[in-house]
mmCIF file with all atom_site columns, C-alpha atoms in Angstrom:
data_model
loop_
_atom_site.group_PDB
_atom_site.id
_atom_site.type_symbol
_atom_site.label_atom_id
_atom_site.label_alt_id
_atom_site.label_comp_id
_atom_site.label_asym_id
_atom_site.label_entity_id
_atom_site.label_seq_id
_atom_site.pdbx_PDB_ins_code
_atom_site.Cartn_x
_atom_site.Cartn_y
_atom_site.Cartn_z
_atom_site.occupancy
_atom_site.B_iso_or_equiv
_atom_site.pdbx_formal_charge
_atom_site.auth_seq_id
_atom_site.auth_comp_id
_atom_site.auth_asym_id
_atom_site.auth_atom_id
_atom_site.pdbx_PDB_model_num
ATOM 1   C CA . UNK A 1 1   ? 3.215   -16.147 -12.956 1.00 53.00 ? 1   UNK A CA 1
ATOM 2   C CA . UNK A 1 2   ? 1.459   -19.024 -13.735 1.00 60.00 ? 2   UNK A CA 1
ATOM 3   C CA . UNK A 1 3   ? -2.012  -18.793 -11.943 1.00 61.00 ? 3   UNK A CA 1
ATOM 4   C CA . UNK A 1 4   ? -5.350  -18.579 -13.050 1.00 61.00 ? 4   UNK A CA 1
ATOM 5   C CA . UNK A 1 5   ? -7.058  -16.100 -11.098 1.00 63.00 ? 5   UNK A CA 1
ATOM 6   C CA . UNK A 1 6   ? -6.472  -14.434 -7.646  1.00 60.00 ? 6   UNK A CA 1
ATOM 7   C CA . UNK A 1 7   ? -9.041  -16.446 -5.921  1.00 68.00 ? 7   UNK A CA 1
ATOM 8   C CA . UNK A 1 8   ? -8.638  -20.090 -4.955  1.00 68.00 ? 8   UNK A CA 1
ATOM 9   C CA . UNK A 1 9   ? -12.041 -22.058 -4.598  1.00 70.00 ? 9   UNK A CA 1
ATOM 10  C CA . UNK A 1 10  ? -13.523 -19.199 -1.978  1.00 72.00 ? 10  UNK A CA 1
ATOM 11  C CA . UNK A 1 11  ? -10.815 -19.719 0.504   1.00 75.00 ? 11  UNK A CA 1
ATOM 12  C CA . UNK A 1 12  ? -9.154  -16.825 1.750   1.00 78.00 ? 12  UNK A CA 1
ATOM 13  C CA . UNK A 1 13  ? -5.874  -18.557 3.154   1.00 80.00 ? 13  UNK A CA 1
ATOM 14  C CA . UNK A 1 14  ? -5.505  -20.708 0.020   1.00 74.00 ? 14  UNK A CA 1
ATOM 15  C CA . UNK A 1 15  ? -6.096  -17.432 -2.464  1.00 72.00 ? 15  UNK A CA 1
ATOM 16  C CA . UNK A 1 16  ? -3.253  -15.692 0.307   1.00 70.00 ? 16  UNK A CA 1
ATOM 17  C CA . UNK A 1 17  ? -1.297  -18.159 0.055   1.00 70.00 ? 17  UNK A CA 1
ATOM 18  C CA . UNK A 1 18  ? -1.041  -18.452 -3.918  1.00 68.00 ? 18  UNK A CA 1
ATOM 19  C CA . UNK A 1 19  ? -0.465  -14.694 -4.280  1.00 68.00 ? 19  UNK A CA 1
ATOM 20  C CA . UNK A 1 20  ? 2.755   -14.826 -1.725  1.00 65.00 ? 20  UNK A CA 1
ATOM 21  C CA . UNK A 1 21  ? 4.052   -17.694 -3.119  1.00 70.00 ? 21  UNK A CA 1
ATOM 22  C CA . UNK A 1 22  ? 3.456   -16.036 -6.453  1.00 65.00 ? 22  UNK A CA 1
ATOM 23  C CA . UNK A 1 23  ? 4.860   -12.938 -6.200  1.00 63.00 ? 23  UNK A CA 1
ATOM 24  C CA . UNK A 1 24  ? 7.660   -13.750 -3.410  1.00 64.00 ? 24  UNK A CA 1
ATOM 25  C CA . UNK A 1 25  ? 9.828   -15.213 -7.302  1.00 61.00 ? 25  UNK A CA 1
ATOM 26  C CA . UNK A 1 26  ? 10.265  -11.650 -8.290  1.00 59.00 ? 26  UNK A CA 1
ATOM 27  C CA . UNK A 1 27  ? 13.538  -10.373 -7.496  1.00 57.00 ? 27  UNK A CA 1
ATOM 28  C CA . UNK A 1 28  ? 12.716  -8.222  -4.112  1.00 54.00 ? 28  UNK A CA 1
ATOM 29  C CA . UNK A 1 29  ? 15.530  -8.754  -2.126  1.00 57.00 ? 29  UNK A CA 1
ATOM 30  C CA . UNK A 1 30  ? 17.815  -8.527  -4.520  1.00 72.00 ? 30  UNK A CA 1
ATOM 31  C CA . UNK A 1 31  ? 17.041  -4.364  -4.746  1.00 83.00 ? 31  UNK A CA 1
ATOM 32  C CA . UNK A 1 32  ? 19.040  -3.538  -2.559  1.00 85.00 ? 32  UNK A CA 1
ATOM 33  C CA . UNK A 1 33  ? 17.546  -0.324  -0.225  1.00 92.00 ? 33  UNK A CA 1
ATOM 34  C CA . UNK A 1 34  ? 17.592  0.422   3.323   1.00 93.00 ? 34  UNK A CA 1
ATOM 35  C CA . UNK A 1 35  ? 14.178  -1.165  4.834   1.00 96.00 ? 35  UNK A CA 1
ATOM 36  C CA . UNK A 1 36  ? 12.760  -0.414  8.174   1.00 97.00 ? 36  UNK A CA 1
ATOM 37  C CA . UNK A 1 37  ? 9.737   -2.372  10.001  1.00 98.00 ? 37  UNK A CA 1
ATOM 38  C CA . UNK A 1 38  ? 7.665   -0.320  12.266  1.00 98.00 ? 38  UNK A CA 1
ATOM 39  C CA . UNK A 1 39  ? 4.528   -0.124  13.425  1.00 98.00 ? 39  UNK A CA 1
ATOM 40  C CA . UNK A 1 40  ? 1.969   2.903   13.201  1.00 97.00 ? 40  UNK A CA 1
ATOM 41  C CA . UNK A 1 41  ? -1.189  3.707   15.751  1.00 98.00 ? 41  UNK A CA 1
ATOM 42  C CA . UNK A 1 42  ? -4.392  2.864   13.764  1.00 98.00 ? 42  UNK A CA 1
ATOM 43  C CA . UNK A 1 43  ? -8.105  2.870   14.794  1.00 97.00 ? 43  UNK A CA 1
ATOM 44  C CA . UNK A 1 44  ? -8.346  -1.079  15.388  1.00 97.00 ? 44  UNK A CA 1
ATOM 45  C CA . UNK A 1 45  ? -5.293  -1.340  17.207  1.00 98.00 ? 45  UNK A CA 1
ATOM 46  C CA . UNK A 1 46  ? -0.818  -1.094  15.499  1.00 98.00 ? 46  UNK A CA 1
ATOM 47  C CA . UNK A 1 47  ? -0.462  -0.873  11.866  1.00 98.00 ? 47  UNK A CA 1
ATOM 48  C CA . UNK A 1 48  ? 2.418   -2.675  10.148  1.00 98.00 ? 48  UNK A CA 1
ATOM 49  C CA . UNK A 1 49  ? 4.473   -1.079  7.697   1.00 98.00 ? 49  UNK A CA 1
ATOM 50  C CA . UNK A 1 50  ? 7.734   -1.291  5.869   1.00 98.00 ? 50  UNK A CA 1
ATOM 51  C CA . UNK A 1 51  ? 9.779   2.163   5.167   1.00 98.00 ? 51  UNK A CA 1
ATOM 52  C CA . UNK A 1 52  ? 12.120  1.933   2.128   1.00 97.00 ? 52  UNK A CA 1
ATOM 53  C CA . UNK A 1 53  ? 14.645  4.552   2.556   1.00 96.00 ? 53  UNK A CA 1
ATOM 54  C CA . UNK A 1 54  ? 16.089  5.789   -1.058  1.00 92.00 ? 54  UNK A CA 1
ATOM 55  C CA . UNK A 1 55  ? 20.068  5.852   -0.957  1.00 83.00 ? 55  UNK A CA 1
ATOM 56  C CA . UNK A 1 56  ? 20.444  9.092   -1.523  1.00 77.00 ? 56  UNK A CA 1
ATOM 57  C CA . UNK A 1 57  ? 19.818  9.922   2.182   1.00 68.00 ? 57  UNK A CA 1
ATOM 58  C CA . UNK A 1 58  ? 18.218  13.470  1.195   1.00 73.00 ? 58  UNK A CA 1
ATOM 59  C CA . UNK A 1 59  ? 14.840  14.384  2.284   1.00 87.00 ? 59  UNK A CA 1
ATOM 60  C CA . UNK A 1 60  ? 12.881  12.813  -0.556  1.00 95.00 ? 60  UNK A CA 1
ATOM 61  C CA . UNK A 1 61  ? 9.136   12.905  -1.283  1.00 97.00 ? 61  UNK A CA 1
ATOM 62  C CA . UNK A 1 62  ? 7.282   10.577  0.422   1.00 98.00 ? 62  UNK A CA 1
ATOM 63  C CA . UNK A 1 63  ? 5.429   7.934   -1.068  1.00 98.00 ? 63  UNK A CA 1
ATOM 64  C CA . UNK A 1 64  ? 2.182   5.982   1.328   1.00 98.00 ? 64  UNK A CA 1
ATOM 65  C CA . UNK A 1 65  ? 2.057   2.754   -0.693  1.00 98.00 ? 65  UNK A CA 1
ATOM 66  C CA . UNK A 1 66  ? -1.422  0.357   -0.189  1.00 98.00 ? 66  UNK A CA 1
ATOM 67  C CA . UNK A 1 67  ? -0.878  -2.767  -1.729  1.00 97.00 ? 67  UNK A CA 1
ATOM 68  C CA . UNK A 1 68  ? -3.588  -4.526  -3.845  1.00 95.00 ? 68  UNK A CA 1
ATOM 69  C CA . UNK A 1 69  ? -5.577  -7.840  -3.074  1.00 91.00 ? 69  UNK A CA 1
ATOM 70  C CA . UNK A 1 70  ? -8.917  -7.153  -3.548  1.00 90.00 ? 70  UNK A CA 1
ATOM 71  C CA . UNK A 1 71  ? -8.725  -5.590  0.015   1.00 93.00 ? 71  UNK A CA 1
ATOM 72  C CA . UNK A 1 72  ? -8.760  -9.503  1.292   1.00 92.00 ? 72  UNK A CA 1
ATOM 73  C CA . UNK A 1 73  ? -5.440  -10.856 0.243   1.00 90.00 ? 73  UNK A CA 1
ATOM 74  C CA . UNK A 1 74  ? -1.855  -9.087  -0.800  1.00 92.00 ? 74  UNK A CA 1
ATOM 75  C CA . UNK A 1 75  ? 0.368   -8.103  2.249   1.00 95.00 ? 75  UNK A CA 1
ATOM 76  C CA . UNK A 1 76  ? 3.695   -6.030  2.780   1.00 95.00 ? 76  UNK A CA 1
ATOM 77  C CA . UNK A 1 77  ? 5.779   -9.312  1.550   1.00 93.00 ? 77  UNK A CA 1
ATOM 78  C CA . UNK A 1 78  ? 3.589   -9.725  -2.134  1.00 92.00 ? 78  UNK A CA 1
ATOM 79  C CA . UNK A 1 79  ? 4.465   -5.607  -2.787  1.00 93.00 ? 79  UNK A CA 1
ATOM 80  C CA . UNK A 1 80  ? 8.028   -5.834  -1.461  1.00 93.00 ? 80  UNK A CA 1
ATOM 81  C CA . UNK A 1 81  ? 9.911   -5.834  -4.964  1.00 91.00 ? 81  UNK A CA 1
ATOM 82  C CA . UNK A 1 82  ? 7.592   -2.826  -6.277  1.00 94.00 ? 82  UNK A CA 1
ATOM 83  C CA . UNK A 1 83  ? 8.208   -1.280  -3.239  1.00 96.00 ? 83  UNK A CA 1
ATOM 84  C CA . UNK A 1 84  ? 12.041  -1.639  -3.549  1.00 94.00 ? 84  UNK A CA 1
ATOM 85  C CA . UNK A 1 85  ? 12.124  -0.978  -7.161  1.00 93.00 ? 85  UNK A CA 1
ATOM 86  C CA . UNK A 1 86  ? 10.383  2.428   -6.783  1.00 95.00 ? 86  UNK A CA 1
ATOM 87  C CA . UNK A 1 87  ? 12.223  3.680   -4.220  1.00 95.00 ? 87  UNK A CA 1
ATOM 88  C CA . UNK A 1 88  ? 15.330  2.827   -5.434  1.00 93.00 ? 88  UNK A CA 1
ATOM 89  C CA . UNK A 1 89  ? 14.075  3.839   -9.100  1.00 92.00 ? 89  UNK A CA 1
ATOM 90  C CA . UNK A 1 90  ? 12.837  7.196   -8.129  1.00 94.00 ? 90  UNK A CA 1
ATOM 91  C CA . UNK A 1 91  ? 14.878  7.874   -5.777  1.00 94.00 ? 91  UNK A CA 1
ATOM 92  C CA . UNK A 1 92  ? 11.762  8.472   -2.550  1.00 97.00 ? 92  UNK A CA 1
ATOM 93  C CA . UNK A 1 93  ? 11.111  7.079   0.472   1.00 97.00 ? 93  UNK A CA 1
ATOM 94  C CA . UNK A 1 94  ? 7.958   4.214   0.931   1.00 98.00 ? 94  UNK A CA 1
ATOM 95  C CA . UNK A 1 95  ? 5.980   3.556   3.185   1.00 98.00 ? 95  UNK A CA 1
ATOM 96  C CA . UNK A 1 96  ? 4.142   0.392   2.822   1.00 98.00 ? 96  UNK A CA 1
ATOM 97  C CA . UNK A 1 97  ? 1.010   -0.358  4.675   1.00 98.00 ? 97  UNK A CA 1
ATOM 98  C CA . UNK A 1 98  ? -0.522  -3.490  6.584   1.00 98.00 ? 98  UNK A CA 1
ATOM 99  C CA . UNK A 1 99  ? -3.882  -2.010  6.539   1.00 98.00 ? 99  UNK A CA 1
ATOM 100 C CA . UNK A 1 100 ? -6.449  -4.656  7.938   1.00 98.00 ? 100 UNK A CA 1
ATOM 101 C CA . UNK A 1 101 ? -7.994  -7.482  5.301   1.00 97.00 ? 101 UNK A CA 1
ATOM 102 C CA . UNK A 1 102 ? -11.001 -8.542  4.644   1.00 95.00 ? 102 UNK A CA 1
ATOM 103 C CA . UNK A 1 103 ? -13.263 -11.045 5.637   1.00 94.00 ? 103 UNK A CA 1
ATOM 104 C CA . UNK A 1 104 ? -11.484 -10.686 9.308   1.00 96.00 ? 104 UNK A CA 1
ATOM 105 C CA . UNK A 1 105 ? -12.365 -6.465  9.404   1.00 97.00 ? 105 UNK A CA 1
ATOM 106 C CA . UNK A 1 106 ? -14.825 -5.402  7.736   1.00 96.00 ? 106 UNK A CA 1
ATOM 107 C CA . UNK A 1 107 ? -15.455 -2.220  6.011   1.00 95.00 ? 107 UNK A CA 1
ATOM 108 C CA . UNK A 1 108 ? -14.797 0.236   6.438   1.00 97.00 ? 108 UNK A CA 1
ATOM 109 C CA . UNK A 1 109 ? -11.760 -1.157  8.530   1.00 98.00 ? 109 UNK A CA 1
ATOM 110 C CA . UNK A 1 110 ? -9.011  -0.796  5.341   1.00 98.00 ? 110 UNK A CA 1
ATOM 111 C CA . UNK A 1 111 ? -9.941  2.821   5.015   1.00 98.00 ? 111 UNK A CA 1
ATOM 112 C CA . UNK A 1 112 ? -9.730  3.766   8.251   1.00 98.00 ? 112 UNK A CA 1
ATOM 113 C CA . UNK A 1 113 ? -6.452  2.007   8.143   1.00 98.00 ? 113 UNK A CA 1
ATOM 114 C CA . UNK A 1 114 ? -5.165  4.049   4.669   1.00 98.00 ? 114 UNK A CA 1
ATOM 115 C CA . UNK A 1 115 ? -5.937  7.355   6.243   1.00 98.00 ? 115 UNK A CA 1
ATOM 116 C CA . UNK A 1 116 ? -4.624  6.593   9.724   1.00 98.00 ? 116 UNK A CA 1
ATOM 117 C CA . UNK A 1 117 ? -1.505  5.843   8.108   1.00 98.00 ? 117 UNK A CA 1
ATOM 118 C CA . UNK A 1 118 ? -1.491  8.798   5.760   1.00 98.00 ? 118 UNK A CA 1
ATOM 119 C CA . UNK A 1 119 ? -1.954  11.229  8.271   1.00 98.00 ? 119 UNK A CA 1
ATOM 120 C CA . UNK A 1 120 ? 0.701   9.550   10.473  1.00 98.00 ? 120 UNK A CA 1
ATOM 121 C CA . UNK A 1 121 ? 2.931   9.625   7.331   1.00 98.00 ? 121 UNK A CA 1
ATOM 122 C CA . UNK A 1 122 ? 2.845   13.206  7.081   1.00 98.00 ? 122 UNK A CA 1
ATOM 123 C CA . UNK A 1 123 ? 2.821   14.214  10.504  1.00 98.00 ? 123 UNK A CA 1
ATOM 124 C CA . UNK A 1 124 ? 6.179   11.801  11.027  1.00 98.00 ? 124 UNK A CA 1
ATOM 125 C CA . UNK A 1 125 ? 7.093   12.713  7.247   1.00 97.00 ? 125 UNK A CA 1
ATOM 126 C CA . UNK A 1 126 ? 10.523  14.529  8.672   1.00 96.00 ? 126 UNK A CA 1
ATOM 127 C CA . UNK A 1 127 ? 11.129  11.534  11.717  1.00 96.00 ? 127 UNK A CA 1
ATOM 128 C CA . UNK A 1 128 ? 11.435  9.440   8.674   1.00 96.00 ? 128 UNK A CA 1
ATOM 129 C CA . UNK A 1 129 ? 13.955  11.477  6.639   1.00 95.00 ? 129 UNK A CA 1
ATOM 130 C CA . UNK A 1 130 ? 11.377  12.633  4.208   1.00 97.00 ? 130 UNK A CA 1
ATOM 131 C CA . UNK A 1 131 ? 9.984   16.344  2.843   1.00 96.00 ? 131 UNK A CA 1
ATOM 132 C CA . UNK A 1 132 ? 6.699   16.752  5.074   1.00 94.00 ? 132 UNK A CA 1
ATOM 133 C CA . UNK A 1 133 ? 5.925   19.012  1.836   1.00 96.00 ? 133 UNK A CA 1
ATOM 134 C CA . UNK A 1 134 ? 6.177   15.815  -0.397  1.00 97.00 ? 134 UNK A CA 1
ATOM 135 C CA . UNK A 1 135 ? 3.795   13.516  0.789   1.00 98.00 ? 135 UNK A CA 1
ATOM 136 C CA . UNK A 1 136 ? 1.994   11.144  -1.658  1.00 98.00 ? 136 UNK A CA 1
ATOM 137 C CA . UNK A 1 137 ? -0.567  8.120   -1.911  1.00 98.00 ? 137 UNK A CA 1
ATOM 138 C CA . UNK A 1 138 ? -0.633  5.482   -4.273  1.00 98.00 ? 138 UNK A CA 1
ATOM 139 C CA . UNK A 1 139 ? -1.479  1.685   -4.614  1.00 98.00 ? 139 UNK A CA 1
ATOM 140 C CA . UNK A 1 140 ? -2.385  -1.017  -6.884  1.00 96.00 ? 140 UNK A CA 1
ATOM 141 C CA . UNK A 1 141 ? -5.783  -2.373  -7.604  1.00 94.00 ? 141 UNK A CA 1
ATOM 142 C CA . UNK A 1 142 ? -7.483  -2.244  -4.262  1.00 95.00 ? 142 UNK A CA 1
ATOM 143 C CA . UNK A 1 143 ? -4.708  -0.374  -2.939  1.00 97.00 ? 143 UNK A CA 1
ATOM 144 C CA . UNK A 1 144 ? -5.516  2.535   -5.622  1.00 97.00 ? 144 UNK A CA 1
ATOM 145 C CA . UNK A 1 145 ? -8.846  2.663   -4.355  1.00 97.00 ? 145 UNK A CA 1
ATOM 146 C CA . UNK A 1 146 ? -7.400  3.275   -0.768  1.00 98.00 ? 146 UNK A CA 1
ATOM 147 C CA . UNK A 1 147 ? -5.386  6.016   -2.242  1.00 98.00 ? 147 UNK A CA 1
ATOM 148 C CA . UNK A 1 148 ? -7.952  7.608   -3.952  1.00 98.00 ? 148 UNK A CA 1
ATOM 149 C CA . UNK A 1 149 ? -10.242 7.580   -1.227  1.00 98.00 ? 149 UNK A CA 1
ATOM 150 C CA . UNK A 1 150 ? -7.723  8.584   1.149   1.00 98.00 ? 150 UNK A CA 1
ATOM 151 C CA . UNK A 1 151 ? -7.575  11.939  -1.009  1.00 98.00 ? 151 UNK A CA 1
ATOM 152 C CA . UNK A 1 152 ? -11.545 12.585  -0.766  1.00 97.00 ? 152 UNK A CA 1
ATOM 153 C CA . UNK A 1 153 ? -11.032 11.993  2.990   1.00 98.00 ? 153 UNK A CA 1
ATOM 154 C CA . UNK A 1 154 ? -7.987  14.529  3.333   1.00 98.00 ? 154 UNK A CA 1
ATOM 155 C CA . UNK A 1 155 ? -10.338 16.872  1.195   1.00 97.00 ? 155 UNK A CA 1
ATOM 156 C CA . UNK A 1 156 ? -13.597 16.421  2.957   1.00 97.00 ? 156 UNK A CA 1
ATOM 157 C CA . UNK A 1 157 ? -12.142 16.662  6.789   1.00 96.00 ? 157 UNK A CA 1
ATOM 158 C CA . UNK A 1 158 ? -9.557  20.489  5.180   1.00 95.00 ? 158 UNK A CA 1
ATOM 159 C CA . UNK A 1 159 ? -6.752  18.256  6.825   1.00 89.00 ? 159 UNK A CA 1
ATOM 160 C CA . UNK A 1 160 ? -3.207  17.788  4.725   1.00 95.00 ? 160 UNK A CA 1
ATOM 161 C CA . UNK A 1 161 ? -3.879  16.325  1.398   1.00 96.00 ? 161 UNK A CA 1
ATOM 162 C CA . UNK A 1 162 ? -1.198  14.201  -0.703  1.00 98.00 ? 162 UNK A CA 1
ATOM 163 C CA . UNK A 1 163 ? 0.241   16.004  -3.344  1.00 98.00 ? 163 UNK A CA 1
ATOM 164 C CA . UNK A 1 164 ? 0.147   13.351  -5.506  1.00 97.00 ? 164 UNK A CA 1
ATOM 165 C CA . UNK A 1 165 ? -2.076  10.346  -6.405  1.00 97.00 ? 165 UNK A CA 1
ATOM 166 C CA . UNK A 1 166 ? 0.049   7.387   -7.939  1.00 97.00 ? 166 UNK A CA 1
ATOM 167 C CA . UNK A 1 167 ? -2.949  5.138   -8.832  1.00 97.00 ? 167 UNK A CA 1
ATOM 168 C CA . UNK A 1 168 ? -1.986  1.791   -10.729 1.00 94.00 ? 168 UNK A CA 1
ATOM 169 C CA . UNK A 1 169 ? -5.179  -0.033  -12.286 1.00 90.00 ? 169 UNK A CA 1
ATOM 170 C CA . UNK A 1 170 ? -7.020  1.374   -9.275  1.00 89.00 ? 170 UNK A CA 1
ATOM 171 C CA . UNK A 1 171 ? -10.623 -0.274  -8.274  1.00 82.00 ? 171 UNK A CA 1
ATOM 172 C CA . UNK A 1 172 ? -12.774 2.979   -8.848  1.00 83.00 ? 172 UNK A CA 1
ATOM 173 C CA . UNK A 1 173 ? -15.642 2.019   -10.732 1.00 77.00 ? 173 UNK A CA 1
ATOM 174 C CA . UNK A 1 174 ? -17.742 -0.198  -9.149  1.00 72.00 ? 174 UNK A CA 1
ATOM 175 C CA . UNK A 1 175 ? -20.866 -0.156  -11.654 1.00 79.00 ? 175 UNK A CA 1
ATOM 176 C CA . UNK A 1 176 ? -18.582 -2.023  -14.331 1.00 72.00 ? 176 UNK A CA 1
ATOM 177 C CA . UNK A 1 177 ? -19.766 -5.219  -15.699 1.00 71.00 ? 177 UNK A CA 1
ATOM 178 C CA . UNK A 1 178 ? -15.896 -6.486  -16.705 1.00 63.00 ? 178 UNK A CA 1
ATOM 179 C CA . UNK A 1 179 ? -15.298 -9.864  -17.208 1.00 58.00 ? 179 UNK A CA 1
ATOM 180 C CA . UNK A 1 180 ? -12.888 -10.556 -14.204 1.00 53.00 ? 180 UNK A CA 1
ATOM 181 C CA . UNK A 1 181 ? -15.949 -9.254  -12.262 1.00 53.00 ? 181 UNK A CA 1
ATOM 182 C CA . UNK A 1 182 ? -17.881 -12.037 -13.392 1.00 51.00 ? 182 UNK A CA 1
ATOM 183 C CA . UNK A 1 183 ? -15.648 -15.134 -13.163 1.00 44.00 ? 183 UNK A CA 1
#
Protein backbone atom coordinates (compact mmCIF):
# COMPACT_ATOMS: atom_id res chain seq x y z
CA UNK A 1 0.00 0.00 0.00
CA UNK A 2 2.78 2.05 -0.26
CA UNK A 3 4.11 2.67 3.37
CA UNK A 4 7.07 1.85 5.08
CA UNK A 5 6.22 0.66 8.36
CA UNK A 6 3.14 0.99 10.68
CA UNK A 7 4.69 3.53 12.86
CA UNK A 8 5.16 7.17 11.91
CA UNK A 9 8.11 8.97 13.83
CA UNK A 10 6.56 7.80 17.50
CA UNK A 11 3.34 9.56 16.97
CA UNK A 12 0.35 7.74 17.60
CA UNK A 13 -2.20 10.02 15.58
CA UNK A 14 0.19 10.29 12.62
CA UNK A 15 0.89 6.20 12.62
CA UNK A 16 -3.43 6.17 12.97
CA UNK A 17 -3.77 8.21 10.58
CA UNK A 18 -1.49 6.46 7.82
CA UNK A 19 -3.06 3.05 8.50
CA UNK A 20 -6.84 4.53 7.80
CA UNK A 21 -5.88 6.33 5.02
CA UNK A 22 -4.08 3.20 3.93
CA UNK A 23 -6.37 0.69 4.19
CA UNK A 24 -9.74 2.86 3.69
CA UNK A 25 -8.43 2.21 -0.76
CA UNK A 26 -9.47 -1.36 -0.45
CA UNK A 27 -12.75 -1.98 -1.79
CA UNK A 28 -14.97 -2.14 1.64
CA UNK A 29 -17.96 -0.62 0.73
CA UNK A 30 -18.26 -1.97 -2.28
CA UNK A 31 -19.10 -5.69 -0.43
CA UNK A 32 -22.13 -5.25 -0.18
CA UNK A 33 -23.64 -6.88 3.44
CA UNK A 34 -26.05 -5.73 5.89
CA UNK A 35 -23.93 -3.67 8.67
CA UNK A 36 -25.18 -2.66 12.01
CA UNK A 37 -23.38 -0.12 14.58
CA UNK A 38 -24.00 -0.79 18.16
CA UNK A 39 -22.52 -0.45 21.14
CA UNK A 40 -21.67 -3.23 23.84
CA UNK A 41 -21.23 -2.70 27.92
CA UNK A 42 -17.45 -3.06 28.63
CA UNK A 43 -15.41 -2.63 31.87
CA UNK A 44 -14.14 1.07 31.03
CA UNK A 45 -17.30 2.29 29.95
CA UNK A 46 -19.58 1.32 25.84
CA UNK A 47 -17.75 -0.70 23.39
CA UNK A 48 -18.13 0.05 19.68
CA UNK A 49 -18.72 -2.52 17.27
CA UNK A 50 -19.89 -3.19 13.77
CA UNK A 51 -22.21 -6.47 13.11
CA UNK A 52 -21.99 -7.76 9.49
CA UNK A 53 -25.01 -9.74 8.90
CA UNK A 54 -24.35 -12.60 6.07
CA UNK A 55 -27.28 -12.52 3.37
CA UNK A 56 -28.40 -15.59 3.88
CA UNK A 57 -30.46 -14.44 6.92
CA UNK A 58 -30.04 -18.04 8.66
CA UNK A 59 -28.61 -18.35 12.02
CA UNK A 60 -24.94 -18.48 11.07
CA UNK A 61 -21.86 -19.01 13.26
CA UNK A 62 -20.69 -16.19 14.81
CA UNK A 63 -17.51 -14.70 14.26
CA UNK A 64 -15.90 -11.88 17.35
CA UNK A 65 -13.42 -10.12 15.05
CA UNK A 66 -10.35 -7.88 16.96
CA UNK A 67 -8.67 -5.95 14.53
CA UNK A 68 -4.83 -5.57 14.49
CA UNK A 69 -2.65 -2.37 15.21
CA UNK A 70 -0.23 -3.28 17.49
CA UNK A 71 -3.06 -2.82 20.12
CA UNK A 72 -2.36 1.20 19.58
CA UNK A 73 -3.61 1.91 16.14
CA UNK A 74 -6.20 -0.06 13.60
CA UNK A 75 -9.97 0.69 14.29
CA UNK A 76 -13.42 -0.76 13.02
CA UNK A 77 -12.97 1.50 9.65
CA UNK A 78 -9.07 -0.06 8.74
CA UNK A 79 -10.82 -3.92 9.15
CA UNK A 80 -14.07 -2.97 7.41
CA UNK A 81 -13.33 -4.70 3.90
CA UNK A 82 -12.00 -8.01 5.75
CA UNK A 83 -14.82 -7.79 7.75
CA UNK A 84 -17.24 -7.55 4.76
CA UNK A 85 -15.40 -9.95 2.67
CA UNK A 86 -15.63 -12.73 5.31
CA UNK A 87 -18.93 -12.47 6.06
CA UNK A 88 -20.11 -12.28 2.83
CA UNK A 89 -17.41 -15.04 1.77
CA UNK A 90 -18.34 -17.47 4.41
CA UNK A 91 -21.44 -16.82 4.69
CA UNK A 92 -21.36 -15.77 9.09
CA UNK A 93 -22.17 -13.06 10.95
CA UNK A 94 -19.14 -10.43 12.45
CA UNK A 95 -18.82 -8.76 15.01
CA UNK A 96 -16.13 -6.26 14.97
CA UNK A 97 -14.72 -4.75 18.05
CA UNK A 98 -13.61 -1.12 19.23
CA UNK A 99 -11.72 -2.50 22.06
CA UNK A 100 -9.75 0.44 23.81
CA UNK A 101 -6.03 1.50 22.26
CA UNK A 102 -3.10 2.01 23.58
CA UNK A 103 -1.16 4.62 24.91
CA UNK A 104 -4.74 6.21 26.09
CA UNK A 105 -5.72 2.60 28.23
CA UNK A 106 -3.36 0.78 29.28
CA UNK A 107 -3.06 -2.85 29.75
CA UNK A 108 -4.69 -4.73 30.41
CA UNK A 109 -7.59 -2.41 29.11
CA UNK A 110 -7.79 -4.27 25.32
CA UNK A 111 -8.26 -7.57 27.02
CA UNK A 112 -10.68 -6.75 29.23
CA UNK A 113 -12.32 -5.21 26.26
CA UNK A 114 -11.92 -8.70 23.90
CA UNK A 115 -13.52 -10.77 26.57
CA UNK A 116 -16.25 -8.32 27.56
CA UNK A 117 -17.24 -8.42 24.11
CA UNK A 118 -16.94 -12.15 23.66
CA UNK A 119 -19.00 -12.99 26.40
CA UNK A 120 -21.59 -10.37 25.34
CA UNK A 121 -21.34 -11.97 21.84
CA UNK A 122 -22.45 -15.19 22.99
CA UNK A 123 -24.84 -14.33 25.50
CA UNK A 124 -26.66 -11.90 22.64
CA UNK A 125 -25.40 -14.58 19.95
CA UNK A 126 -29.37 -15.35 19.08
CA UNK A 127 -30.51 -11.21 19.52
CA UNK A 128 -28.15 -10.94 16.67
CA UNK A 129 -29.49 -13.66 14.35
CA UNK A 130 -26.63 -15.95 15.03
CA UNK A 131 -26.19 -19.87 16.44
CA UNK A 132 -25.32 -19.17 20.28
CA UNK A 133 -23.67 -22.78 19.58
CA UNK A 134 -21.34 -21.14 16.90
CA UNK A 135 -19.50 -18.62 18.50
CA UNK A 136 -15.89 -17.85 17.41
CA UNK A 137 -12.79 -15.43 17.99
CA UNK A 138 -10.37 -14.35 15.64
CA UNK A 139 -8.17 -11.27 14.70
CA UNK A 140 -5.17 -10.11 12.97
CA UNK A 141 -1.82 -9.38 14.42
CA UNK A 142 -2.64 -7.84 17.75
CA UNK A 143 -6.10 -8.72 17.28
CA UNK A 144 -4.99 -12.60 17.18
CA UNK A 145 -3.41 -12.15 20.35
CA UNK A 146 -6.81 -10.83 21.79
CA UNK A 147 -8.38 -13.89 20.42
CA UNK A 148 -6.11 -16.19 21.69
CA UNK A 149 -6.09 -14.84 24.99
CA UNK A 150 -9.67 -14.45 25.06
CA UNK A 151 -9.72 -18.43 24.78
CA UNK A 152 -7.27 -18.95 27.93
CA UNK A 153 -9.65 -16.53 29.71
CA UNK A 154 -12.96 -18.47 28.68
CA UNK A 155 -10.87 -21.63 29.80
CA UNK A 156 -9.43 -20.42 33.02
CA UNK A 157 -12.84 -18.66 34.48
CA UNK A 158 -15.13 -22.72 33.00
CA UNK A 159 -17.30 -19.89 31.29
CA UNK A 160 -18.41 -20.47 27.34
CA UNK A 161 -15.41 -20.91 25.22
CA UNK A 162 -15.30 -20.08 21.30
CA UNK A 163 -15.42 -22.93 19.27
CA UNK A 164 -13.09 -21.74 17.06
CA UNK A 165 -9.86 -19.66 17.01
CA UNK A 166 -9.38 -17.83 13.53
CA UNK A 167 -5.88 -16.41 14.29
CA UNK A 168 -4.21 -14.46 11.27
CA UNK A 169 -0.33 -13.75 11.89
CA UNK A 170 -1.32 -13.48 15.55
CA UNK A 171 1.27 -11.64 18.12
CA UNK A 172 1.95 -14.78 20.40
CA UNK A 173 5.47 -14.98 20.89
CA UNK A 174 6.85 -12.31 22.57
CA UNK A 175 10.56 -13.69 23.21
CA UNK A 176 11.20 -13.38 19.29
CA UNK A 177 14.04 -11.34 18.15
CA UNK A 178 12.34 -10.67 14.37
CA UNK A 179 13.45 -8.00 12.47
CA UNK A 180 10.20 -5.82 12.42
CA UNK A 181 10.75 -6.03 16.22
CA UNK A 182 13.83 -4.25 15.90
CA UNK A 183 13.23 -1.41 13.41
Amino acid sequence: VGIDGLAVDDDVAASRAQLREALLNFSGPQIHVEVDEIKLPGPGGEIAARHYRPPNGAAAPLLVFYHGGGWTIGDLDTHDALCRLTCRDAGIHVLSIDYRLAPEHAAPAAVEDAYAAFTWAYRHAAELGADRERVAVGGDSAGGNLAAVVCQLARDDGGPAPVLQWLIYPRTDFTAQTRSLSL
